[in-house]
Short mmCIF file of C-alpha atoms in Angstrom, two decimals:
data_model
loop_
_atom_site.label_atom_id
_atom_site.label_comp_id
_atom_site.label_asym_id
_atom_site.label_seq_id
_atom_site.Cartn_x
_atom_site.Cartn_y
_atom_site.Cartn_z
CA UNK A 11 -36.94 33.95 -43.10
CA UNK A 12 -34.36 33.30 -40.42
CA UNK A 13 -31.81 35.96 -39.53
CA UNK A 14 -28.55 34.82 -37.96
CA UNK A 15 -26.61 37.68 -36.38
CA UNK A 16 -22.91 37.47 -35.68
CA UNK A 17 -21.01 39.82 -33.40
CA UNK A 18 -17.27 39.85 -34.04
CA UNK A 19 -15.96 39.98 -30.46
CA UNK A 20 -12.56 41.21 -31.65
CA UNK A 21 -14.21 44.35 -33.05
CA UNK A 22 -16.92 45.01 -30.49
CA UNK A 23 -15.98 47.88 -28.17
CA UNK A 24 -19.17 47.82 -26.15
CA UNK A 25 -20.91 50.93 -27.51
CA UNK A 26 -24.17 49.06 -27.25
CA UNK A 27 -25.73 50.88 -30.20
CA UNK A 28 -26.62 47.60 -31.88
CA UNK A 29 -29.05 46.68 -29.12
CA UNK A 30 -30.89 49.98 -29.60
CA UNK A 31 -31.62 49.03 -33.19
CA UNK A 32 -32.12 45.31 -32.79
CA UNK A 33 -33.17 44.66 -29.21
CA UNK A 34 -35.01 41.48 -30.18
CA UNK A 35 -31.90 39.90 -31.66
CA UNK A 36 -29.00 41.30 -29.68
CA UNK A 37 -28.28 41.79 -26.01
CA UNK A 38 -25.41 43.04 -23.89
CA UNK A 39 -23.33 40.73 -21.73
CA UNK A 40 -22.10 41.43 -18.19
CA UNK A 41 -19.50 43.84 -19.47
CA UNK A 42 -21.69 45.62 -21.98
CA UNK A 43 -20.48 43.84 -25.09
CA UNK A 44 -23.01 42.81 -27.68
CA UNK A 45 -23.94 39.22 -28.33
CA UNK A 46 -26.76 37.53 -30.23
CA UNK A 47 -29.77 36.44 -28.22
CA UNK A 48 -30.41 32.74 -27.93
CA UNK A 49 -33.42 32.96 -30.19
CA UNK A 50 -33.81 35.68 -32.77
CA UNK A 51 -37.35 36.30 -34.06
CA UNK A 52 -37.83 35.40 -37.69
CA UNK A 53 -39.22 37.67 -40.35
CA UNK A 54 -38.68 40.79 -42.40
CA UNK A 55 -38.79 43.07 -39.36
CA UNK A 56 -35.76 41.31 -37.89
CA UNK A 57 -33.92 41.55 -41.16
CA UNK A 58 -34.51 45.30 -41.35
CA UNK A 59 -33.44 45.78 -37.74
CA UNK A 60 -30.36 43.61 -38.16
CA UNK A 61 -29.38 45.64 -41.21
CA UNK A 62 -29.75 48.88 -39.24
CA UNK A 63 -27.74 47.49 -36.30
CA UNK A 64 -24.96 46.38 -38.64
CA UNK A 65 -24.83 49.83 -40.23
CA UNK A 66 -24.91 51.60 -36.90
CA UNK A 67 -22.00 49.78 -35.30
CA UNK A 68 -19.02 52.16 -35.35
CA UNK A 69 -16.61 49.21 -35.48
CA UNK A 70 -18.37 47.12 -38.07
CA UNK A 71 -18.65 44.25 -35.62
CA UNK A 72 -22.14 43.17 -36.62
CA UNK A 73 -22.78 40.92 -39.58
CA UNK A 74 -25.74 38.74 -40.37
CA UNK A 75 -26.81 36.00 -42.68
CA UNK A 76 -30.26 35.22 -43.91
CA UNK A 77 -31.05 31.55 -43.95
CA UNK A 78 -31.72 30.35 -47.48
CA UNK A 79 -28.03 30.30 -48.25
CA UNK A 80 -27.86 33.98 -49.17
CA UNK A 81 -25.30 35.99 -47.23
CA UNK A 82 -25.33 39.72 -46.47
CA UNK A 83 -22.95 41.68 -44.36
CA UNK B 5 -18.45 -4.54 -50.71
CA UNK B 6 -18.83 -0.94 -49.63
CA UNK B 7 -16.10 0.84 -47.74
CA UNK B 8 -18.32 1.00 -44.68
CA UNK B 9 -18.84 -2.76 -44.67
CA UNK B 10 -15.18 -3.43 -45.04
CA UNK B 11 -14.54 -1.15 -42.05
CA UNK B 12 -17.05 -3.01 -39.91
CA UNK B 13 -15.39 -6.26 -40.71
CA UNK B 14 -11.89 -5.02 -40.25
CA UNK B 15 -9.73 -7.28 -38.14
CA UNK B 16 -8.98 -6.22 -34.61
CA UNK B 17 -5.27 -6.56 -34.10
CA UNK B 18 -4.67 -8.01 -30.65
CA UNK B 19 -2.11 -6.29 -28.49
CA UNK B 20 -0.20 -7.77 -25.61
CA UNK B 21 -0.77 -4.99 -23.12
CA UNK B 22 0.05 -1.34 -23.59
CA UNK B 23 3.43 0.00 -24.60
CA UNK B 24 4.64 3.12 -22.86
CA UNK B 25 7.73 4.18 -24.74
CA UNK B 26 10.09 7.07 -24.49
CA UNK B 27 12.00 8.52 -27.41
CA UNK B 28 13.70 5.60 -29.17
CA UNK B 29 12.08 3.08 -26.84
CA UNK B 30 10.90 -0.35 -27.97
CA UNK B 31 7.36 -0.65 -29.28
CA UNK B 32 6.97 3.04 -30.09
CA UNK B 33 5.40 4.20 -33.35
CA UNK B 34 6.10 7.92 -33.64
CA UNK B 35 9.01 7.94 -31.20
CA UNK B 36 10.65 4.81 -32.63
CA UNK B 37 14.21 5.17 -33.90
CA UNK B 38 17.39 6.52 -32.36
CA UNK B 39 17.56 7.66 -28.73
CA UNK B 40 17.61 11.30 -27.71
CA UNK B 41 21.39 11.40 -27.42
CA UNK B 42 21.78 10.91 -31.16
CA UNK B 43 19.99 14.14 -32.02
CA UNK B 44 17.60 14.60 -34.91
CA UNK B 45 17.14 11.54 -37.08
CA UNK B 46 18.56 12.23 -40.54
CA UNK B 47 16.61 11.60 -43.75
CA UNK B 48 18.56 8.49 -44.72
CA UNK B 49 18.17 7.29 -41.13
CA UNK B 50 14.39 7.38 -41.43
CA UNK B 51 14.45 5.76 -44.87
CA UNK B 52 16.76 2.98 -43.61
CA UNK B 53 14.49 2.41 -40.64
CA UNK B 54 11.12 2.58 -42.36
CA UNK B 55 11.81 2.13 -46.04
CA UNK B 56 10.92 4.54 -48.82
CA UNK B 57 7.82 6.69 -48.50
CA UNK B 58 4.91 4.66 -49.90
CA UNK B 59 3.51 6.30 -53.03
CA UNK B 60 -0.09 7.42 -52.55
CA UNK B 61 -2.60 9.46 -54.48
CA UNK B 62 -4.78 12.15 -52.96
CA UNK B 63 -7.82 9.87 -52.79
CA UNK B 64 -5.79 7.07 -51.15
CA UNK B 65 -4.55 9.44 -48.50
CA UNK B 66 -8.02 10.84 -47.89
CA UNK B 67 -9.58 7.41 -47.51
CA UNK B 68 -6.79 6.22 -45.23
CA UNK B 69 -7.23 9.27 -43.00
CA UNK B 70 -10.99 8.75 -43.06
CA UNK B 71 -10.67 5.08 -42.12
CA UNK B 72 -8.19 5.87 -39.37
CA UNK B 73 -10.54 8.42 -37.72
CA UNK B 74 -7.46 10.45 -36.82
CA UNK B 75 -8.38 13.51 -34.83
CA UNK B 76 -6.27 16.64 -34.49
CA UNK B 77 -3.76 16.38 -31.67
CA UNK B 78 -3.30 20.07 -31.01
CA UNK B 79 -6.10 20.14 -28.45
CA UNK B 80 -9.29 20.52 -30.42
CA UNK B 81 -9.56 16.83 -31.40
CA UNK B 82 -11.33 17.73 -34.63
CA UNK B 83 -11.54 14.89 -37.18
CA UNK B 84 -8.76 15.54 -39.69
CA UNK B 85 -10.62 14.16 -42.69
CA UNK B 86 -13.46 16.64 -42.16
CA UNK B 87 -11.02 19.51 -42.15
CA UNK B 88 -9.35 18.20 -45.30
CA UNK B 89 -12.69 17.55 -46.99
CA UNK B 90 -13.80 21.11 -46.23
CA UNK B 91 -10.61 22.39 -47.89
CA UNK B 92 -11.15 20.12 -50.90
CA UNK B 93 -14.74 21.31 -51.33
CA UNK B 94 -13.90 25.00 -51.01
CA UNK B 95 -12.86 27.11 -54.00
CA UNK B 96 -9.16 27.90 -54.45
CA UNK B 97 -5.90 26.03 -53.95
CA UNK B 98 -5.52 25.14 -50.28
CA UNK B 99 -2.52 26.09 -48.15
CA UNK B 100 -1.31 23.70 -45.47
CA UNK B 101 0.12 25.04 -42.23
CA UNK B 102 1.75 22.62 -39.83
CA UNK B 103 1.52 24.14 -36.39
CA UNK B 104 4.65 23.18 -34.46
CA UNK B 105 4.62 26.21 -32.18
CA UNK B 106 3.25 24.33 -29.18
CA UNK B 107 2.20 27.29 -27.11
CA UNK B 108 0.97 25.11 -24.26
CA UNK B 109 3.76 25.96 -21.78
CA UNK B 110 4.32 22.52 -20.25
CA UNK B 111 3.72 20.47 -23.39
CA UNK B 112 6.77 19.10 -25.19
CA UNK B 113 5.37 16.58 -27.66
CA UNK B 114 5.64 18.75 -30.79
CA UNK B 115 8.98 20.04 -29.58
CA UNK B 116 10.19 16.44 -29.22
CA UNK B 117 8.83 15.34 -32.58
CA UNK B 118 10.26 18.30 -34.50
CA UNK B 119 13.59 18.12 -32.69
CA UNK B 120 14.16 14.38 -33.03
CA UNK B 121 11.87 13.09 -35.81
CA UNK B 122 11.65 16.07 -38.17
CA UNK B 123 11.43 13.84 -41.25
CA UNK B 124 8.37 12.03 -39.94
CA UNK B 125 6.63 15.39 -39.50
CA UNK B 126 7.68 16.51 -42.99
CA UNK B 127 6.56 13.25 -44.59
CA UNK B 128 3.15 13.63 -42.96
CA UNK B 129 2.97 17.27 -43.96
CA UNK B 130 3.73 16.38 -47.58
CA UNK B 131 0.99 13.74 -47.49
CA UNK B 132 -1.55 16.21 -46.10
CA UNK B 133 -0.58 18.66 -48.83
CA UNK B 134 -1.01 16.00 -51.48
CA UNK B 135 -4.38 14.97 -50.04
CA UNK B 136 -5.82 18.46 -50.52
CA UNK B 137 -3.76 19.41 -53.57
CA UNK B 138 -1.84 22.16 -51.78
CA UNK B 139 1.22 23.59 -53.46
CA UNK B 140 2.58 25.28 -50.38
CA UNK B 141 3.24 23.96 -46.89
CA UNK B 142 4.19 26.34 -44.11
CA UNK B 143 5.96 24.83 -41.12
CA UNK B 144 5.15 27.19 -38.31
CA UNK B 145 7.51 27.11 -35.32
CA UNK B 146 7.94 29.20 -32.27
CA UNK B 147 10.85 31.54 -32.98
CA UNK B 148 12.61 30.95 -29.69
CA UNK B 149 12.44 27.17 -29.86
CA UNK B 150 15.98 26.65 -31.12
CA UNK B 151 16.19 22.84 -31.32
CA UNK B 152 13.05 22.16 -33.37
CA UNK B 153 13.74 25.10 -35.67
CA UNK B 154 17.29 23.89 -36.36
CA UNK B 155 16.18 20.29 -36.81
CA UNK B 156 13.37 21.19 -39.23
CA UNK B 157 15.62 23.56 -41.17
CA UNK B 158 18.25 20.83 -41.58
CA UNK B 159 15.58 18.29 -42.43
CA UNK B 160 14.17 20.47 -45.20
CA UNK B 161 17.68 20.86 -46.58
CA UNK B 162 18.27 17.08 -46.49
CA UNK B 163 14.91 16.33 -48.03
CA UNK B 164 15.71 18.66 -50.90
CA UNK B 165 13.13 18.81 -53.62
CA UNK B 166 11.55 15.39 -53.81
CA UNK B 167 9.26 14.68 -56.72
CA UNK B 168 5.71 15.70 -55.89
CA UNK B 169 6.73 17.72 -52.87
CA UNK B 170 5.04 21.05 -52.19
CA UNK B 171 6.94 24.31 -51.78
CA UNK B 172 8.15 24.42 -48.20
CA UNK B 173 8.21 27.57 -46.17
CA UNK B 174 9.40 28.07 -42.62
CA UNK B 175 7.56 30.47 -40.40
CA UNK B 176 8.97 31.66 -37.12
CA UNK B 177 6.25 32.98 -34.88
CA UNK B 178 6.09 34.86 -31.59
CA UNK B 179 5.43 33.26 -28.22
CA UNK B 180 2.28 33.56 -26.19
CA UNK B 181 -0.50 31.16 -25.36
CA UNK B 182 -3.06 32.28 -27.93
CA UNK B 183 -0.43 32.89 -30.64
CA UNK B 184 -0.47 29.13 -31.14
CA UNK B 185 -4.23 29.01 -31.72
CA UNK B 186 -5.08 27.84 -35.23
CA UNK B 187 -6.60 31.06 -36.56
CA UNK B 188 -3.79 33.14 -34.99
CA UNK B 189 -1.25 30.89 -36.73
CA UNK B 190 -3.10 31.13 -40.05
CA UNK B 191 -3.23 34.89 -39.69
CA UNK B 192 0.45 35.10 -38.75
CA UNK B 193 1.70 33.10 -41.72
CA UNK B 194 -0.43 35.28 -43.99
CA UNK B 195 0.07 38.76 -42.57
CA UNK B 196 2.47 38.56 -39.63
CA UNK B 197 -0.17 39.28 -36.97
CA UNK B 198 -0.43 36.45 -34.47
CA UNK B 199 -3.91 37.18 -33.11
CA UNK B 200 -6.94 34.87 -33.25
CA UNK B 201 -9.65 35.63 -35.77
CA UNK B 202 -13.35 35.65 -35.19
CA UNK B 203 -14.35 32.92 -37.59
CA UNK B 204 -17.80 32.60 -38.94
CA UNK B 205 -16.32 30.58 -41.81
CA UNK B 206 -13.97 27.70 -40.91
CA UNK B 207 -10.32 28.31 -41.83
CA UNK B 208 -10.31 25.15 -43.90
CA UNK B 209 -12.95 26.73 -46.15
CA UNK B 210 -11.53 30.21 -46.28
CA UNK B 211 -8.49 31.35 -44.35
CA UNK B 212 -7.10 34.86 -43.93
CA UNK B 213 -5.51 34.72 -47.39
CA UNK B 214 -8.90 33.93 -48.93
CA UNK B 215 -7.71 30.43 -49.75
CA UNK B 216 -8.71 27.29 -47.89
CA UNK B 217 -6.21 27.01 -45.03
CA UNK B 218 -5.59 23.68 -43.34
CA UNK B 219 -3.89 24.32 -40.00
CA UNK B 220 -2.91 21.10 -38.34
CA UNK B 221 -0.68 20.11 -35.47
CA UNK B 222 2.82 18.61 -35.84
CA UNK B 223 1.81 15.41 -34.04
CA UNK B 224 -1.22 15.05 -36.32
CA UNK B 225 1.06 15.31 -39.36
CA UNK B 226 3.38 12.67 -37.92
CA UNK B 227 0.38 10.38 -37.40
CA UNK B 228 -0.59 10.81 -41.05
CA UNK B 229 2.88 9.60 -42.04
CA UNK B 230 2.60 6.66 -39.62
CA UNK B 231 -0.88 5.58 -40.68
CA UNK B 232 0.00 5.70 -44.37
CA UNK B 233 2.97 3.43 -43.71
CA UNK B 234 1.16 1.07 -41.31
CA UNK B 235 -2.25 1.14 -42.90
CA UNK B 236 -5.23 2.62 -41.03
CA UNK B 237 -6.23 -0.67 -39.37
CA UNK B 238 -2.89 -1.34 -37.74
CA UNK B 239 -2.62 2.31 -36.79
CA UNK B 240 -6.06 2.28 -35.17
CA UNK B 241 -5.21 -0.89 -33.26
CA UNK B 242 -2.38 1.02 -31.58
CA UNK B 243 -5.02 2.94 -29.62
CA UNK B 244 -8.48 2.35 -28.23
CA UNK B 245 -11.91 2.26 -29.83
CA UNK B 246 -12.69 5.89 -29.01
CA UNK B 247 -9.09 7.14 -29.24
CA UNK B 248 -7.64 5.26 -32.19
CA UNK B 249 -3.90 5.36 -32.83
CA UNK B 250 -0.95 5.94 -30.54
CA UNK B 251 -0.84 9.06 -28.39
CA UNK B 252 1.97 11.33 -27.31
CA UNK B 253 1.64 12.45 -23.72
CA UNK B 254 3.70 15.04 -21.87
CA UNK B 255 4.31 14.66 -18.15
CA UNK B 256 4.19 17.86 -16.14
CA UNK B 257 4.15 19.06 -12.55
CA UNK B 258 5.39 16.81 -9.75
CA UNK B 259 6.93 14.09 -11.89
CA UNK B 260 10.59 12.98 -11.85
CA UNK B 261 11.14 14.46 -15.33
CA UNK B 262 8.79 17.32 -16.18
CA UNK B 263 8.56 17.63 -19.94
CA UNK B 264 9.07 13.91 -20.50
CA UNK B 265 7.14 12.74 -23.54
CA UNK B 266 5.74 9.22 -23.44
CA UNK B 267 4.11 7.47 -26.33
CA UNK B 268 1.15 5.31 -25.37
CA UNK B 269 0.51 2.45 -27.77
CA UNK B 270 -2.60 0.50 -26.83
CA UNK B 271 -4.84 1.07 -23.84
CA UNK B 272 -3.59 2.16 -20.45
CA UNK B 273 -4.92 4.03 -17.46
CA UNK B 274 -3.51 7.39 -16.48
CA UNK B 275 -2.05 5.57 -13.46
CA UNK B 276 -0.11 3.20 -15.70
CA UNK B 277 1.16 6.14 -17.75
CA UNK B 278 2.28 7.93 -14.59
CA UNK B 279 3.91 4.78 -13.21
CA UNK B 280 5.93 4.52 -16.41
CA UNK B 281 6.97 8.13 -15.86
CA UNK B 282 8.14 7.34 -12.34
CA UNK B 283 5.14 8.35 -10.23
CA UNK B 284 4.65 5.42 -7.83
CA UNK B 285 1.23 6.18 -6.31
CA UNK B 286 -1.91 8.25 -7.00
CA UNK B 287 -1.17 11.95 -6.47
CA UNK B 288 -3.56 14.49 -4.95
CA UNK B 289 -4.94 15.50 -8.33
CA UNK B 290 -4.15 15.33 -12.03
CA UNK B 291 -4.56 18.10 -14.57
CA UNK B 292 -5.51 16.50 -17.88
CA UNK B 293 -5.37 18.14 -21.30
CA UNK B 294 -3.28 21.23 -20.72
CA UNK B 295 -3.58 24.47 -18.77
CA UNK B 296 -7.00 24.93 -20.32
CA UNK B 297 -7.77 21.39 -19.22
CA UNK B 298 -9.60 19.69 -16.42
CA UNK B 299 -8.60 18.76 -12.89
CA UNK B 300 -9.38 15.23 -11.86
CA UNK B 301 -9.22 13.85 -8.37
CA UNK B 302 -6.01 11.81 -8.02
CA UNK B 303 -7.42 8.34 -7.44
CA UNK B 304 -10.17 8.77 -10.04
CA UNK B 305 -7.61 9.87 -12.61
CA UNK B 306 -5.25 7.05 -11.66
CA UNK B 307 -7.91 4.45 -12.54
CA UNK B 308 -9.23 6.24 -15.63
CA UNK B 309 -8.22 4.87 -19.03
CA UNK B 310 -6.43 7.41 -21.24
CA UNK B 311 -9.16 7.30 -23.80
CA UNK B 312 -11.75 9.77 -25.09
CA UNK B 313 -14.88 8.02 -23.81
CA UNK B 314 -13.50 7.39 -20.33
CA UNK B 315 -12.22 10.95 -20.04
CA UNK B 316 -15.49 12.40 -21.30
CA UNK B 317 -17.33 10.47 -18.60
CA UNK B 318 -15.16 12.31 -16.06
CA UNK B 319 -15.75 15.63 -17.79
CA UNK B 320 -12.25 15.81 -19.24
CA UNK B 321 -10.63 15.55 -22.66
CA UNK B 322 -7.15 14.61 -23.82
CA UNK B 323 -6.57 18.11 -25.20
CA UNK B 324 -2.90 18.41 -26.11
CA UNK B 325 -2.02 15.25 -24.15
CA UNK B 326 -0.66 16.96 -21.06
CA UNK B 327 -0.79 15.01 -17.80
CA UNK B 328 0.01 17.30 -14.90
CA UNK B 329 0.58 15.93 -11.43
CA UNK B 330 -0.38 17.82 -8.28
CA UNK B 331 1.51 16.27 -5.35
CA UNK B 332 0.06 15.67 -1.90
CA UNK B 333 1.07 18.68 0.10
CA UNK B 334 0.46 21.24 -2.63
CA UNK B 335 -2.77 23.20 -2.83
CA UNK B 336 -4.89 22.86 -5.95
CA UNK B 337 -6.49 26.24 -5.41
CA UNK B 338 -3.15 28.03 -5.12
CA UNK B 339 -1.93 26.30 -8.30
CA UNK B 340 -5.15 27.06 -10.15
CA UNK B 341 -4.95 30.67 -9.01
CA UNK B 342 -1.43 30.92 -10.43
CA UNK B 343 -2.44 29.27 -13.69
CA UNK B 344 -5.53 31.47 -14.00
CA UNK B 345 -3.46 34.61 -13.48
CA UNK B 346 -1.04 33.42 -16.15
CA UNK B 347 -3.84 32.55 -18.58
CA UNK B 348 -5.51 35.93 -17.99
CA UNK B 349 -2.22 37.58 -18.91
CA UNK B 350 -2.02 35.48 -22.06
CA UNK B 351 -5.24 36.87 -23.51
CA UNK B 352 -4.69 38.44 -26.89
CA UNK B 353 -6.59 41.43 -25.56
CA UNK B 354 -8.95 41.53 -28.51
CA UNK B 355 -12.31 40.52 -27.12
CA UNK B 356 -14.01 42.42 -24.31
CA UNK B 357 -15.28 39.47 -22.29
CA UNK B 358 -11.80 37.91 -22.20
CA UNK B 359 -10.10 41.21 -21.30
CA UNK B 360 -12.60 41.97 -18.53
CA UNK B 361 -13.63 38.50 -17.44
CA UNK B 362 -10.36 36.61 -17.05
CA UNK B 363 -8.83 39.09 -14.56
CA UNK B 364 -12.01 38.76 -12.48
CA UNK B 365 -11.58 34.99 -12.46
CA UNK B 366 -7.91 35.38 -11.55
CA UNK B 367 -8.64 37.84 -8.74
CA UNK B 368 -11.36 35.63 -7.30
CA UNK B 369 -9.08 32.59 -7.52
CA UNK B 370 -6.25 34.51 -5.83
CA UNK B 371 -8.65 35.51 -3.08
CA UNK B 372 -9.80 31.95 -2.71
CA UNK B 373 -6.24 30.65 -2.67
CA UNK B 374 -5.15 33.23 -0.10
CA UNK B 375 -8.14 32.57 2.17
CA UNK B 376 -9.43 36.12 1.85
CA UNK B 377 -12.42 35.29 -0.35
CA UNK B 378 -15.88 34.92 1.03
CA UNK B 379 -19.19 33.70 -0.30
CA UNK B 380 -19.70 36.85 -2.38
CA UNK B 381 -16.42 36.42 -4.15
CA UNK B 382 -17.30 32.83 -4.91
CA UNK B 383 -20.63 33.95 -6.36
CA UNK B 384 -18.86 36.52 -8.49
CA UNK B 385 -16.53 33.80 -9.71
CA UNK B 386 -19.46 31.63 -10.77
CA UNK B 387 -21.34 34.49 -12.43
CA UNK B 388 -18.26 35.42 -14.44
CA UNK B 389 -17.58 31.81 -15.33
CA UNK B 390 -21.15 31.47 -16.59
CA UNK B 391 -20.88 34.53 -18.82
CA UNK B 392 -17.55 33.73 -20.47
CA UNK B 393 -17.89 30.54 -22.54
CA UNK B 394 -18.49 31.19 -26.22
CA UNK B 395 -17.94 34.93 -25.85
CA UNK B 396 -14.57 35.25 -27.54
CA UNK B 397 -13.17 34.85 -31.02
CA UNK B 398 -11.14 31.88 -29.86
CA UNK B 399 -11.85 29.48 -27.02
CA UNK B 400 -9.23 30.89 -24.65
CA UNK B 401 -11.82 32.09 -22.09
CA UNK B 402 -13.71 28.79 -22.37
CA UNK B 403 -10.55 26.91 -21.47
CA UNK B 404 -9.83 29.05 -18.42
CA UNK B 405 -13.40 28.59 -17.23
CA UNK B 406 -13.03 24.82 -17.62
CA UNK B 407 -9.86 24.90 -15.51
CA UNK B 408 -11.41 27.05 -12.78
CA UNK B 409 -14.72 25.17 -12.54
CA UNK B 410 -13.01 21.80 -12.42
CA UNK B 411 -10.75 23.13 -9.64
CA UNK B 412 -13.76 24.27 -7.60
CA UNK B 413 -15.23 20.79 -7.94
CA UNK B 414 -12.13 18.68 -7.32
CA UNK B 415 -10.81 20.86 -4.51
CA UNK B 416 -14.25 21.29 -2.93
CA UNK B 417 -12.99 20.64 0.59
CA UNK B 418 -10.21 23.18 0.20
CA UNK B 419 -12.75 25.73 -1.01
CA UNK B 420 -14.72 25.28 2.20
CA UNK B 421 -11.59 25.49 4.33
CA UNK B 422 -10.25 28.52 2.52
CA UNK B 423 -13.60 30.32 2.65
CA UNK B 424 -13.75 29.66 6.38
CA UNK B 425 -10.44 31.48 6.70
CA UNK B 426 -8.56 28.38 7.81
CA UNK B 427 -4.93 28.57 6.81
CA UNK B 428 -3.88 26.82 3.65
CA UNK B 429 -1.70 23.83 4.40
CA UNK B 430 0.38 24.40 1.33
CA UNK B 431 0.76 28.16 1.12
CA UNK B 432 4.52 28.03 0.75
CA UNK B 433 4.76 25.01 -1.52
CA UNK B 434 6.87 25.98 -4.55
CA UNK B 435 4.93 26.34 -7.82
CA UNK B 436 4.15 22.94 -9.34
CA UNK B 437 3.41 24.03 -12.90
CA UNK B 438 5.59 26.12 -15.16
CA UNK B 439 4.02 29.22 -16.52
CA UNK B 440 6.53 29.71 -19.30
CA UNK B 441 7.87 27.33 -21.89
CA UNK B 442 8.44 26.98 -25.61
CA UNK B 443 5.43 29.20 -26.21
CA UNK B 444 6.05 31.77 -23.51
CA UNK B 445 9.68 31.71 -22.54
CA UNK B 446 12.56 29.42 -21.70
CA UNK B 447 12.29 26.05 -20.11
CA UNK B 448 14.92 24.96 -17.64
#
């Protein structure tokens, strides 16, 4: 199961909370704004962490899709 | 015979050298017709000149656009048929938005088309709408661009309600560089907010209104009208293999007439284009593709064909078709510094990396231009430039990075001189490039 995370840069305010929940899939750039890592580990664990990161973001900047055509946000 | 086979065997129409035509000049395709002094071409004028609009069904238009390989002329060079196909495949009735706002400050091609050939743009827009089954077409103009707005308004009145025409709507948008970006335009015509969107779904599949939204440039629409009248083969033959069709190019910087729009029919080098615009010899450098474009060394640009493959080999792209001339005696770093500062100020202010990164680039470039920057500043510039691409909702930061990095490469010797604290030979040269225009302010 492949998790594709998307950070909406127009919403991200650089709290950095997302990386606390999903450190394997998200990282902070030079200015402290979140961005997806180049490779995100596959599997259920990533899905659970991505879900938590998306819920934790105070600006709702994180969304993710699970490859198999199903979409969750 | 399959469509593919018939395309492979299509005849190559021979051309007797390139045509470089001004408005109303001989040999032009889009700019053919009356000269500038006669004002906007009226509806009956276009019909007398070209004949009645050829009737075409959606599938005919789609296959003609597909066969022509027309790419968007707003800067992104995205294949039009793919955009239209995405809209056709998506659920909902598509909306078509013709982007005539031209927020590239020195570019005048859409301005020229809308001001003098409004009916060609409208005919193309109607064809695009028919291709995707849209019932509404929004013509989006920059609010302060008086001539094109008046010309389009009159043209819509003259056109009246032709059979099969969509509902026309005029949209008058704000200025600003990123306000002309496709998603910002789509958002503006839907909700009045001219800020780019972070798209994970292409606009053509689902725009801000929830419906498929085809945003395409005014020149692209005019090409659709032209290729439907000429047929895709003849239209293609008016360009090169990798850049089919004629191209509108705007001359900027140190040229006799900044803002002059030249239509290139056939294949020509940038040098030939510039010669036609009154530049006799290779300049110091050429800025190709717009302010978010690429600097090329003068002689290399002079010999380069104005064609996608040749430009790609040099690391450039045609972008919005701007050809900016840096004269001998001006400093490329000073100019780039000025442009970078302007572009940093034109950020929509939405995305962190753009808000924080572009001013860093501008400050480093200013330092470099003023001879106060050292090695560390140059390193900082490179680190920032590495972090920016792909970080924003739109590609504004990517474009500024492209401009800055190409400047560091082309003006390599000046970088060394400036870093060594040697005085700039061109510190008091007046600015070469405008930093305001139809998108950002008034042109002279």
